[in-house]
Every structure is written in C-alpha cells, then in structure tokens.
Coordinates of C-alpha atoms in Angstrom, one line a residue:
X1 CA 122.6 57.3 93.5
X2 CA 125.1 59.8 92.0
X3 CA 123.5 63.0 91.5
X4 CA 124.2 65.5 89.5
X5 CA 122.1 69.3 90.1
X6 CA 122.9 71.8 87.4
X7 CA 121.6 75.7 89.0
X8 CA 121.9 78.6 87.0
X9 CA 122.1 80.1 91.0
X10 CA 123.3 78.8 94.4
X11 CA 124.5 79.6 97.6
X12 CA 125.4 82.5 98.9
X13 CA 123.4 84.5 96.0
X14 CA 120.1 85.2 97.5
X15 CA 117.4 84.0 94.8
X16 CA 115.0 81.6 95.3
X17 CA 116.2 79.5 93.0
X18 CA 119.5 79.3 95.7
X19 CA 117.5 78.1 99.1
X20 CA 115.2 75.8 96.6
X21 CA 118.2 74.2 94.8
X22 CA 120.2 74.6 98.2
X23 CA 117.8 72.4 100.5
X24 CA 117.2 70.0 97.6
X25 CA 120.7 69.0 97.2
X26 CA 121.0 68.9 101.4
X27 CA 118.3 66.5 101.4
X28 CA 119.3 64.5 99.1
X29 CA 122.3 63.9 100.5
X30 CA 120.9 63.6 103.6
X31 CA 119.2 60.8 101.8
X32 CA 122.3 58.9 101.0
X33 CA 122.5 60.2 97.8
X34 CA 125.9 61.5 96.8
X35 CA 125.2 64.8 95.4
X36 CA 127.2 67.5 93.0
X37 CA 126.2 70.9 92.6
X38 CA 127.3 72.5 89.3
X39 CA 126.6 76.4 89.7
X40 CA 128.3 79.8 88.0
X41 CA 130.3 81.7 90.5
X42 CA 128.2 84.8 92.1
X43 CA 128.2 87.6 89.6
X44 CA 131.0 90.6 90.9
X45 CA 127.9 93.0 89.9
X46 CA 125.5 91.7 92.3
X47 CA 124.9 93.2 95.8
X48 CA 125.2 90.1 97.2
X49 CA 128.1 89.2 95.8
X50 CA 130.8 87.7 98.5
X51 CA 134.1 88.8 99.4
X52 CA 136.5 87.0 98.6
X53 CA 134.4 84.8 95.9
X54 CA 133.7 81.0 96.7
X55 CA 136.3 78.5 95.5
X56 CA 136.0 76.3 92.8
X57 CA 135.1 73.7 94.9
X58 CA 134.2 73.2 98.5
X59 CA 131.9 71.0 100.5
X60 CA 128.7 72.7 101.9
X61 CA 126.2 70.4 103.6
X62 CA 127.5 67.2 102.6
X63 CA 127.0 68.2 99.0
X64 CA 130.1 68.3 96.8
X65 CA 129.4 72.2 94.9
X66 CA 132.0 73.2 91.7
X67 CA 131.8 76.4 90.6
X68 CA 132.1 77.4 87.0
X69 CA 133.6 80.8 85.9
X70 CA 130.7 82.7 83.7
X71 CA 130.4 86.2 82.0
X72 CA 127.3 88.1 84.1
X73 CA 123.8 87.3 82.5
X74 CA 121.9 88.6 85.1
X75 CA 121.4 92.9 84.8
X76 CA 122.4 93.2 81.4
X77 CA 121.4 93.7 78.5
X78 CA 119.4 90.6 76.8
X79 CA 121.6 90.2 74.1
X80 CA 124.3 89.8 76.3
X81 CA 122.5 87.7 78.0
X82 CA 121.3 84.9 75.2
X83 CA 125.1 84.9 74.7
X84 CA 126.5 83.8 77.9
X85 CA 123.6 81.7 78.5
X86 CA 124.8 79.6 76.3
X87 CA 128.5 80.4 77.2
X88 CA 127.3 79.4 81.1
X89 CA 126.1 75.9 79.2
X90 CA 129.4 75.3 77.5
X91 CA 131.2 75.6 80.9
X92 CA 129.1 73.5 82.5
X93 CA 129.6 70.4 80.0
X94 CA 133.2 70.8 80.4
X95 CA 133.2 71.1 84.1
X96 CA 130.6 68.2 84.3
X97 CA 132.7 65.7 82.2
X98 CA 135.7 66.2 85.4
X99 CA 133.1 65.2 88.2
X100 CA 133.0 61.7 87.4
X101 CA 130.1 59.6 86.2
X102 CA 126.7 60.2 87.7
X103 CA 123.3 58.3 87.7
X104 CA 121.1 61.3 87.6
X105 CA 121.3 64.6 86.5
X106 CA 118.6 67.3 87.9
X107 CA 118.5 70.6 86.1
X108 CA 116.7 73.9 86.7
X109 CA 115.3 75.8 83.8
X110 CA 115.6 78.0 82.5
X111 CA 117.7 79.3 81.4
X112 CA 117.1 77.1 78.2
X113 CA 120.4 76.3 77.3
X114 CA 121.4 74.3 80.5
X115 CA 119.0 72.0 79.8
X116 CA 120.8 71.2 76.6
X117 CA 124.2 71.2 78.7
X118 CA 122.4 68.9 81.2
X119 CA 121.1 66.4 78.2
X120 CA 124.4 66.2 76.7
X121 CA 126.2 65.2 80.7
X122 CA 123.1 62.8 81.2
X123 CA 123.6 60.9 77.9
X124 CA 127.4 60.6 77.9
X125 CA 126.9 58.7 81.3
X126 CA 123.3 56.6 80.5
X127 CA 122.2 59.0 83.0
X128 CA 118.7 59.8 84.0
X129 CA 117.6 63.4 82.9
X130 CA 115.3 65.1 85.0
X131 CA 114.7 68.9 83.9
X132 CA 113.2 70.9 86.4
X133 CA 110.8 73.5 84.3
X134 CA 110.1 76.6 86.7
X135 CA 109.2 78.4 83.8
X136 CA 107.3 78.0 80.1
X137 CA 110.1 79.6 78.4
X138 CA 110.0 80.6 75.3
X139 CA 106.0 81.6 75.7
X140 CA 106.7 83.5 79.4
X141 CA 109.4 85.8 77.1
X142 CA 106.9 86.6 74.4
X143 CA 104.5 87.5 76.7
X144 CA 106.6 89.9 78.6
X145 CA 107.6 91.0 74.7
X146 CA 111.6 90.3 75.4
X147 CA 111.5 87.7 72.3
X148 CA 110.2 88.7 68.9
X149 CA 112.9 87.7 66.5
X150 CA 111.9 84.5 64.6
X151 CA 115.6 82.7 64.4
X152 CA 116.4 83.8 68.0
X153 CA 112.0 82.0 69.1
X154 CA 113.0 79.2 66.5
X155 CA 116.2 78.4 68.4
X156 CA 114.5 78.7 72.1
X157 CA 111.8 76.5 70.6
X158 CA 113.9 73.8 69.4
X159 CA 115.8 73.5 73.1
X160 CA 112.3 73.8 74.6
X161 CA 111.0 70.6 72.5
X162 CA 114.7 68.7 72.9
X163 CA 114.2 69.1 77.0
X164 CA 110.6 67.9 76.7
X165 CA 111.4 65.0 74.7
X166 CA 114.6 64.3 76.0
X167 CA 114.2 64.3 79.9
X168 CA 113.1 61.4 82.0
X169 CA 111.0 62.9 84.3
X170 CA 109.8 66.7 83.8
X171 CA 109.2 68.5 87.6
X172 CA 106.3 71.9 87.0
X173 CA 105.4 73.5 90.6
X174 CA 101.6 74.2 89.7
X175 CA 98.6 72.2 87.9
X176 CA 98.6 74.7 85.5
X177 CA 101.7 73.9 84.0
X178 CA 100.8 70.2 84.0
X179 CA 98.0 70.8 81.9
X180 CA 100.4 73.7 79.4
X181 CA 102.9 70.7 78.6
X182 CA 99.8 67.9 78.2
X183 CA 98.8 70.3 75.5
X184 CA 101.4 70.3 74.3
X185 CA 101.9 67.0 73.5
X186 CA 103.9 65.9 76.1
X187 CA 104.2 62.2 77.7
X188 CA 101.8 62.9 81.0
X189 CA 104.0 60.1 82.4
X190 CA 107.1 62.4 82.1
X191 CA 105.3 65.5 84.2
X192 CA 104.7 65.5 87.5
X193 CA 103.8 68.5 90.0
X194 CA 106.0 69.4 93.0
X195 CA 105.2 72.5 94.4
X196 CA 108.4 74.9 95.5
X197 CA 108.2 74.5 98.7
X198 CA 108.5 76.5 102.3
X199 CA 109.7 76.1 105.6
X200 CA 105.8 75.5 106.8
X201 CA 107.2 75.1 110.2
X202 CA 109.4 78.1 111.7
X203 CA 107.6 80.0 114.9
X204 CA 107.5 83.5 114.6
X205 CA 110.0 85.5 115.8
X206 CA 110.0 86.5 119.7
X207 CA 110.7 90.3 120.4
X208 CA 111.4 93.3 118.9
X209 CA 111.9 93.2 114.8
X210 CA 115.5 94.1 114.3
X211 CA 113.7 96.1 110.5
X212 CA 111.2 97.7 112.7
X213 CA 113.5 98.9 114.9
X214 CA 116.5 99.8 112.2
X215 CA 114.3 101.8 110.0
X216 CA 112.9 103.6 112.4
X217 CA 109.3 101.9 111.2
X218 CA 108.0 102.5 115.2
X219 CA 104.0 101.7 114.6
X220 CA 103.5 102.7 110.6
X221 CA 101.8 99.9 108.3
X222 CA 104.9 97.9 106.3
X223 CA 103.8 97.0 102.6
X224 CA 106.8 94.9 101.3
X225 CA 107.9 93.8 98.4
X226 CA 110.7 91.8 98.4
X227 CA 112.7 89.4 95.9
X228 CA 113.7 90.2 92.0
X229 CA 112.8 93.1 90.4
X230 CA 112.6 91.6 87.0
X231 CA 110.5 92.2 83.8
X232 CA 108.0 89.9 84.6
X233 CA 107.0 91.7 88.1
X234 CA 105.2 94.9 88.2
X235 CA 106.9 97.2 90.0
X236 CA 105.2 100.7 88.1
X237 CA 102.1 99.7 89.8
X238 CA 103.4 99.3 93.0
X239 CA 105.0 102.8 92.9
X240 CA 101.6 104.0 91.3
X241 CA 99.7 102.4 94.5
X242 CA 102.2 104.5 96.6
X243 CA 101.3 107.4 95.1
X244 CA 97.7 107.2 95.6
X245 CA 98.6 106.3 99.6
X246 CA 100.8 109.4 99.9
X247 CA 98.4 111.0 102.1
X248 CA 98.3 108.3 104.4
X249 CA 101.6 108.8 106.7
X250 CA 100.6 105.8 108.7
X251 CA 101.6 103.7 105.6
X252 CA 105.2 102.6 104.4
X253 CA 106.4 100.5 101.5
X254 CA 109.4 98.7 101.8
X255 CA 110.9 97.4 98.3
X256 CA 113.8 95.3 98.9
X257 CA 116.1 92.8 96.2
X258 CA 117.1 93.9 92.9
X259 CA 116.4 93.6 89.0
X260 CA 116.7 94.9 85.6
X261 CA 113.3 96.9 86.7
X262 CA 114.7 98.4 90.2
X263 CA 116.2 101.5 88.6
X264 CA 113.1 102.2 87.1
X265 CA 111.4 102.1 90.0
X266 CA 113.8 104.1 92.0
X267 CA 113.6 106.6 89.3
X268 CA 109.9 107.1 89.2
X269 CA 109.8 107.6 93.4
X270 CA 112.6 110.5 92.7
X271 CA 110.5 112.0 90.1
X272 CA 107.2 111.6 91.9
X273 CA 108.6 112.9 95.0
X274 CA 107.8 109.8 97.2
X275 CA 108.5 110.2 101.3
X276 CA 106.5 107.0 101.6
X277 CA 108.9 104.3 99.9
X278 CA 112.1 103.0 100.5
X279 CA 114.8 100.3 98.9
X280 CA 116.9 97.6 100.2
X281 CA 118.8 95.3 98.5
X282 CA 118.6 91.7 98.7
X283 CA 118.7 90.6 102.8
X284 CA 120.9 87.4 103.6
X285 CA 118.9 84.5 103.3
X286 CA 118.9 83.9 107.2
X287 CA 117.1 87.2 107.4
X288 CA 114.6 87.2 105.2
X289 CA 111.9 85.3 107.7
X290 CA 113.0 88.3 110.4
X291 CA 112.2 90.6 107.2
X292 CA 108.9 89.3 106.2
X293 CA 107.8 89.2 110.2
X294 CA 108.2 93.1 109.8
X295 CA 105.7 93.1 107.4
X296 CA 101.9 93.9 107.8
X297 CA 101.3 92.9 103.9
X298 CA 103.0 91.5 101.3
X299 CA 103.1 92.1 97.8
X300 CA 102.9 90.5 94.9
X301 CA 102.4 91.4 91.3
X302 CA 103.1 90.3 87.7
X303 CA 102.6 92.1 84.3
X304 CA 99.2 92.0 82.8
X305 CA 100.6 89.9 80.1
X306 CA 101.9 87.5 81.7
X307 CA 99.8 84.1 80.7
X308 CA 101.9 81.2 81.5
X309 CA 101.2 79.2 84.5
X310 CA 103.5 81.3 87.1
X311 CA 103.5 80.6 91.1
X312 CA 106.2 83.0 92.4
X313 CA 108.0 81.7 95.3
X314 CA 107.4 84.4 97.8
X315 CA 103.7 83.2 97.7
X316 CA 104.4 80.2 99.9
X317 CA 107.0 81.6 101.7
X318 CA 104.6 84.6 103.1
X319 CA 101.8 82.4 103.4
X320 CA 103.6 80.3 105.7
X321 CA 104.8 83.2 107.9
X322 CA 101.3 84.4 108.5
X323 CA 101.1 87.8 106.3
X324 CA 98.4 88.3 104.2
X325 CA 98.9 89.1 100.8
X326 CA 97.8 91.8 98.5
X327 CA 98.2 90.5 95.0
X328 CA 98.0 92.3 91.7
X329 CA 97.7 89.2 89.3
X330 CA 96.5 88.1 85.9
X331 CA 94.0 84.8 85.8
X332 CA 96.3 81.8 86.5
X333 CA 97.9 79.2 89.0
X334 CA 99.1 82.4 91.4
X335 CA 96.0 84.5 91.6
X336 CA 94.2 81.0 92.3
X337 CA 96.7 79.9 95.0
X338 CA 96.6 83.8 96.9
X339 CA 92.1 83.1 96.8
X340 CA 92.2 79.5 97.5
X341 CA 94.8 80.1 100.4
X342 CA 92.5 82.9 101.9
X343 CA 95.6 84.4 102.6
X344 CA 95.1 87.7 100.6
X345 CA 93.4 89.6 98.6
X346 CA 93.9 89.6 94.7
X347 CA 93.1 93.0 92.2
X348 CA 93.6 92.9 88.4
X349 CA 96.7 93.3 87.4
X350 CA 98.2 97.1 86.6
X351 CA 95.3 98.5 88.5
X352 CA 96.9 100.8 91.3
X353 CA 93.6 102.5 92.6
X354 CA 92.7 99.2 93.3
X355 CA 95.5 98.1 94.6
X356 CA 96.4 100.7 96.8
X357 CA 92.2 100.8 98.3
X358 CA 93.1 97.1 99.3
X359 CA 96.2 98.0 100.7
X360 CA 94.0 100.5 102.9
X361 CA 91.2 98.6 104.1
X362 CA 94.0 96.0 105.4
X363 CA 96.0 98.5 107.1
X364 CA 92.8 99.9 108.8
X365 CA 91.6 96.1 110.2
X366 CA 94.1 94.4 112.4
X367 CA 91.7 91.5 112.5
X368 CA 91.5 90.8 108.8
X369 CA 95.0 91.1 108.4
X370 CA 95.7 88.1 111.4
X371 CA 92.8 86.8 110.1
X372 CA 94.0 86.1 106.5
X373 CA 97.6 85.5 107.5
X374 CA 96.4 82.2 109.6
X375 CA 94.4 81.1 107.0
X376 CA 97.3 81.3 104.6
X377 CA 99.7 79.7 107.4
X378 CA 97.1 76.5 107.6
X379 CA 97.3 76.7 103.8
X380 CA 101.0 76.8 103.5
X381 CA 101.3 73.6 105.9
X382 CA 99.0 71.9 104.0
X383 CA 100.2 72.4 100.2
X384 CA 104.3 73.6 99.9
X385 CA 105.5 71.5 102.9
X386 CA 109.3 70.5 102.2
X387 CA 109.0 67.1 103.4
X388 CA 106.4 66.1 101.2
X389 CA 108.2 67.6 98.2
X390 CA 111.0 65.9 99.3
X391 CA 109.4 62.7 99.5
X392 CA 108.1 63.4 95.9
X393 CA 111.7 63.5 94.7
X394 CA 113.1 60.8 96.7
X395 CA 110.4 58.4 94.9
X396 CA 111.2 59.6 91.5
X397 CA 114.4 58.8 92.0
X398 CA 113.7 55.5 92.7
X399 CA 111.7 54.7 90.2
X400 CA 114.5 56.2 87.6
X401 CA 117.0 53.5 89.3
X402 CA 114.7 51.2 88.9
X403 CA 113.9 51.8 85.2
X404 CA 118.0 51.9 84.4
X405 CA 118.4 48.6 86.4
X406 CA 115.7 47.3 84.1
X407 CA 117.6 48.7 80.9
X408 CA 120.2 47.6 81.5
X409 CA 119.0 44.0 82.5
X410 CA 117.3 44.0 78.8
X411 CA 121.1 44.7 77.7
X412 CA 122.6 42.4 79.0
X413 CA 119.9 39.8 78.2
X414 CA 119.0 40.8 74.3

C-alpha cells in the first residue's frame, strides 16, 4: 500500500512523537509498504534544531519524508499557537495533493487541525483515514485550564467529532482511552489499543557512563527527568521535592529537554538557591538510553488536574531500561501502568514531601531500586514491545485494503 504519515514532529527533533512516528514509518516500509512522511521543518527556536535545516525532501530509511515550511507553534504563546496550527494544516494539504495518490493516510493528533488536513488528503484519494489519537484533546486542554473560550472549545469540538466520525480506524495507546471514546459514542469497531512502544530489547550499556563521568556525578544518586517540559507535567513539584532533599548532598536531580514550563523551573531553582539541580537540553536521540542508564530514578509527573487517560512515553522507555520509577500521578492509565509494572513507586500528584521521602528511601536501598527496575524491564517486554505493535498495524492495514477492495467491488458491481 501507499502510505501516507502526517507528524506534527519528525526526525532529527527529539520528541517522542519523532522516534514513534520515525520507527513506524521504517517498519512499514520495511514491510513493503511505500511510505511518505509529511512533517514541518524543525523549528529555528528549538535546541535541537539542525544546522543547516533538512531539505524539502530526502530519503531517510527507505521512507520518502517532505518537509513543509511552518510558523513555530511549539514555545509560544497559545494564541499563536491555535493560529499556525491550523496554518501547519493548510500546508500540509497543499504539500499532500503534490505526493501523488496514496491508499492510506496515518495521522498523529493532535494537534487537532491535522486531522482535518489528513481527512481532506484521505477523501480526495478514497483513501483510508486512520487518526492516531495520543491525546483527548479538547478535554486534556480544559483540564490543564489552557481552553476556556466557548467559540475557540466549540471549534476544537467540532474537529474532535469530525476525526471520530470520519476516520477508519482510530489507534489510543491505553484501555482507558478505549473506554473515554466508547463513551463517547464512538463505533468500538473503529478503536483499537496499541500501546507506544519501546525498544524492550537493548542490553545495558558496558562501562563507564559518558553523563556520569561528564557531570562530574562520581557516586551521587541521579533523579532525572527528562523529555518536554510542558503544561501538562509538573515540574514545580519536582523543584519543590528538591528542595526538601537539599540536605542530602548524596542526591542530584538532573532535568533535561525543554518546554513552555522549563523557564519556570529554572527560575524557581535561582530563587530557591538550589546546588542540588541541574538542566540539560534535549540529548540526541541515540543518547538518550546512555542518559537514562545514568539514572538511579526516573521521574515522572503530571498536574493534579489532569483526567484524561494519559500514558507518557518515558514510562515504557524507563521501564524497559531497568530504572525504577518515582511517579507523582493522578488516578488513571499511567499511575496504573507505573503499580502494575512494579517498576516504581507512585505519590499523589503535587505532593513534594511525599515525593521527595520516596525519592529517599530509594536512594538509601540499592536492592529495591534493582529490584523494581527488573520488574519493570519483565514488564516492558511483555506490554510495549515494538514488534507486537507493529504487527498490530500491519493487520489493520490489511484489513483497510481489504475493506476498499470490497468497496470498490460493490462499485463496480451496483
């Protein structure tokens, strides 16, 4: 088949949206498929912006990738960013009508507005749509309170219904948002889960830890906290936790990506005078596994008021490298994943005295902490392997060439 994957991120940004939407499109190919990546170039104001920028077209893996130029919507301000969302969405129509008729088209959302651009590609071809829904947008925004304005919810809720109704097959990564969309009224033949997956199979790295060594990090206990720094993760109570560990120089936090909340954060370690935290921006993508491996925890944490169904990437990925996980999370699909793994340890969310005592008791017991991380290795294998999600998708493509072979059979036999 022909297919068509619409990214609002890709290669060489570091997001997890780039390595998911990166090895999906390489496997597919790999598959036979003849693959097209539509993506916006980098954005100039990112860290991990290249130099020079990509062209507007190359071939990366066997996978055909066009690049489409874009205003930034990523660390600005969310006006600005509603506005080139849907400029992003216009661009890629027009660059999708040049790459030639496709059988399916796969797109990740949100943002909101390329699934619109995705439905319009899909029906001018009689292509399958299949909308890959990472997030319950617009409830996640009104949890977070970033969308209160009735026309600006009415519009998000129309494209939210249109991309329910009008896609094929709808992909969640979690039970939980399986059950949201059935509520909502939604075809359950349409939804199916495929976890976001991991390399479940990478040995640990042999030697010394080139972050270790770099930072000078010698024996101290590493707390990380690495990916996007957005409004939907804590970062205050991470910065609250170091506070209350500030007595403890054995102990280290290491915050590294980037985010509309990272300047916050940075701020409140200046004004609370922190020796015991440090920043990094986002690592290249062949170094993160070296940069988790420095780790003796992992973090992860999500505003109180987050109540979608949200299971954030780095979950799997430091699962499947063997570090426990200290979690500050609200009921839902993640804190349930980080218990059921027992791979971590979970607090309520926003509570920093608890946070930082767990952070404690693992940094004073070796044993739990190799304890936990194999559990949450064996976990890992089990539940985000890559080759079983990619098995998922290769048989829902199948069965969406089999349904258009059958259309158009019916056509041509009224």
């Amino acid at each position: 088949m022909k297919v068509l994957l619409i990214t609002p991120h890709y290669a060489p940004e570091i997001r997890s949206v780039s390595v998911l939407m990166g090895q999906l499109a390489g496997d597919l190919a790999s598959r036979g498929h003849v693959v097209t990546v539509l993506a916006p170039y980098p954005p100039s104001h990112m860290d991990e912006a290249p130099a020079p920028s990509p062209p507007p077209e190359e071939q990366r893996a066997g996978v055909r990738v066009v690049r489409v130029p874009v205003l930034p919507f990523v660390k600005v301000a969310r006006a600005v960013r509603a506005v080139t969302q849907f400029a992003l969405a216009a661009s890629i129509v027009w660059a999708g009508l040049r790459t030639g008729r496709q059988d399916a088209v796969i797109v990740y959302s949100p943002p909101l507005p390329l699934a619109l651009a995705a439905e319009m590609l899909a029906r001018r071809w009689g292509a399958s749509l299949v909308v890959n829904v990472q997030d319950i947008y617009p409830q996640a925004l009104i949890d977070l309170g970033l969308a209160r304005n009735p026309v600006v919810l009415g519009v998000l809720r129309w494209l939210e219904r249109r991309a329910y109704h009008e896609g094929a097959a709808l992909i969640v990564h979690s039970a939980g948002n399986r059950r949201l969309l059935l509520a909502r009224g939604v075809d359950p033949a349409k939804v199916i889960v495929i976890p976001n997956w991991v390399d479940t199979g990478r040995p640990a790295t042999a030697g010394p830890n080139s972050y270790r060594v770099d930072l000078g990090l010698d024996d101290r206990i590493v707390v990380l906290f690495a990916g996007v720094m957005g409004y939907a993760q804590d970062m205050t109570v991470i910065v609250e936790a170091a506070t209350f560990l500030q007595d403890d120089p054995s102990v280290v936090f290491l915050l590294v990506g980037d985010g509309v909340r990272r300047a916050e954060a940075e701020a409140l370690v200046r004004a609370r005078g922190l020796a015991n935290v440090r920043f990094l921006p986002f690592q290249p993508i062949d170094r993160y596994p070296m940069l988790v491996d420095a780790a003796d925890c992992c973090l992860v944490t999500l505003q109180a008021s987050v109540a979608t169904p949200v299971v954030p990437s780095k979950i799997g990925g430091i699962l499947a490298q063997a570090r426990p996980i200290v979690a500050a999370l609200p009921g839902g699909d993640a804190r349930e994943t980080v218990e059921r793994s027992g791979g971590g340890v979970c607090v309520e969310p926003g509570d920093a005295a608890a946070l930082a005592q767990a952070i404690r008791r693992l940094a004073a017991d070796p044993a739990s902490r190799r304890a936990m991380g194999e559990a949450g290795r064996r976990y890992a294998g089990a539940h985000f392997s890559r080759a079983v999600a990619m098995e998922l998708y290769a048989a829902l493509l199948e069965r969406l060439r089999a349904q258009r072979a059958g259309m158009s059979v019916g056509a041509a036999n009224p």
